[in-house]
GROMACS .gro file of C-alpha atoms in nm:
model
   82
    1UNK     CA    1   1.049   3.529  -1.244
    2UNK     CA    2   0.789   3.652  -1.457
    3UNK     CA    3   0.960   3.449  -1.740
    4UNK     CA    4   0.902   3.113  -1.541
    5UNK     CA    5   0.604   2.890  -1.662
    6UNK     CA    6   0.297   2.859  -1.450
    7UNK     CA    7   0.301   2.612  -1.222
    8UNK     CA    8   0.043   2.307  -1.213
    9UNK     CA    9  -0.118   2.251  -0.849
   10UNK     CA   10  -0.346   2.016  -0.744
   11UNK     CA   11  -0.517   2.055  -0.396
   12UNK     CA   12  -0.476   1.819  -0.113
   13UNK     CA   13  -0.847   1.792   0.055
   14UNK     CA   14  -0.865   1.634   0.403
   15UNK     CA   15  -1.201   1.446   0.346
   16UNK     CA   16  -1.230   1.330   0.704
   17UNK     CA   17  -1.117   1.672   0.887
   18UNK     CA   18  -0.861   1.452   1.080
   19UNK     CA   19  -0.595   1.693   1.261
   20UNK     CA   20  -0.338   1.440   1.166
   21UNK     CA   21  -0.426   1.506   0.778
   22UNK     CA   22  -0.315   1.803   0.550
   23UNK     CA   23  -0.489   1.933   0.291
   24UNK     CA   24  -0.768   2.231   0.276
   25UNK     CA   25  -1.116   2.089   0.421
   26UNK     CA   26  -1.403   2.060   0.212
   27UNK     CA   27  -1.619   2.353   0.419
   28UNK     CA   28  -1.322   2.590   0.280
   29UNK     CA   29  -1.222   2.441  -0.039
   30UNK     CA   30  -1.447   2.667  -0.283
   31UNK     CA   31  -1.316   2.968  -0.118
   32UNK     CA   32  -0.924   2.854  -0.191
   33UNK     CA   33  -1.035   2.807  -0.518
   34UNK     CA   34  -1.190   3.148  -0.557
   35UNK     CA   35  -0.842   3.286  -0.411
   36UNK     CA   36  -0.608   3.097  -0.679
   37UNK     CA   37  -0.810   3.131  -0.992
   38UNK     CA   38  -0.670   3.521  -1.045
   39UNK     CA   39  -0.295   3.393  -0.970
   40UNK     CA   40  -0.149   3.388  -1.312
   41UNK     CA   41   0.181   3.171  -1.225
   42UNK     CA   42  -0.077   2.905  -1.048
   43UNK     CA   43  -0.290   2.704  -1.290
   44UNK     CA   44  -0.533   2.438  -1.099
   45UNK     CA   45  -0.516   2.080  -1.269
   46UNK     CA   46  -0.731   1.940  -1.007
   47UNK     CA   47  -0.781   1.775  -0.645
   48UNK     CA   48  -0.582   1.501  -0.477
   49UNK     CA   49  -0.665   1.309  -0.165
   50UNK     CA   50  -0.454   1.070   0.059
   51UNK     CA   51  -0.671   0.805   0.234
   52UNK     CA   52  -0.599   0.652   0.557
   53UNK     CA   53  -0.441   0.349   0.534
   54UNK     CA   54  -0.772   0.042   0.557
   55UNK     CA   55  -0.745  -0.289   0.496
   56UNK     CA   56  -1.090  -0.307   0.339
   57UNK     CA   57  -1.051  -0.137  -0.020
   58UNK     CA   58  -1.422  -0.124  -0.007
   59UNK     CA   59  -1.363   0.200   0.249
   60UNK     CA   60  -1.043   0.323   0.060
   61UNK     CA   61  -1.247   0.373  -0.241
   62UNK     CA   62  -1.551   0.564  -0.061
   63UNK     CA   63  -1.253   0.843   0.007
   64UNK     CA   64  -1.222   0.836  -0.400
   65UNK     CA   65  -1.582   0.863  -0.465
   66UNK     CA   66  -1.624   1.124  -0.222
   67UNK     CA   67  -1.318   1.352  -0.372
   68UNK     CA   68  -1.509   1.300  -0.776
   69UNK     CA   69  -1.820   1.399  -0.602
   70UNK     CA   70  -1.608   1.737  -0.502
   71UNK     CA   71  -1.433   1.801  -0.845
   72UNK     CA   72  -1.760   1.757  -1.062
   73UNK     CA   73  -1.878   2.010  -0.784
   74UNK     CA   74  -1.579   2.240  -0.833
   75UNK     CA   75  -1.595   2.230  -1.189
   76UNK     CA   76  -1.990   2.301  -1.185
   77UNK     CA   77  -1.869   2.634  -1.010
   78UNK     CA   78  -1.634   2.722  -1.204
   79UNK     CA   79  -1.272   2.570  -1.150
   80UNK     CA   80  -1.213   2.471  -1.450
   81UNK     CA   81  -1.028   2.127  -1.341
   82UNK     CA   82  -0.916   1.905  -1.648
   0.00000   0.00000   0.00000
């Protein structure tokens, strides 16, 4: 397996802690990232987010904003997202 290319991974956040959502919350997301930096097979690309489904795109987008908030966050600590 060693001979297998790293995998690319992106991280689901849940950006309204809903139960009913995956993805790592935000309160913990730093600390995942700390944990998968050192894996050499894993390479992190970046974050991904799946809103709740809204009528109003006005809202949908707010989830969007939010999650770029997060990754210029991420990458001002050190994740070194593309």
């Amino acid at each position: 397996r060693a001979s297998l290319p790293p995998l690319n991974i992106c991280l689901q956040v849940s950006m309204d802690d809903s139960p009913k959502r995956n993805g790592v919350s935000k309160d913990h997301l730093f600390d995942l990232i700390k944990q998968i930096k050192p894996l050499p097979h894993l390479i992190l690309r970046g974050l991904m987010v799946l809103p709740p489904f809204v009528e109003d795109l006005t809202q949908q987008r707010a989830y969007f904003a939010d999650l770029r908030t997060l990754y210029e966050q991420c990458n001002n600590q050190g994740a070194g997202f593309d």
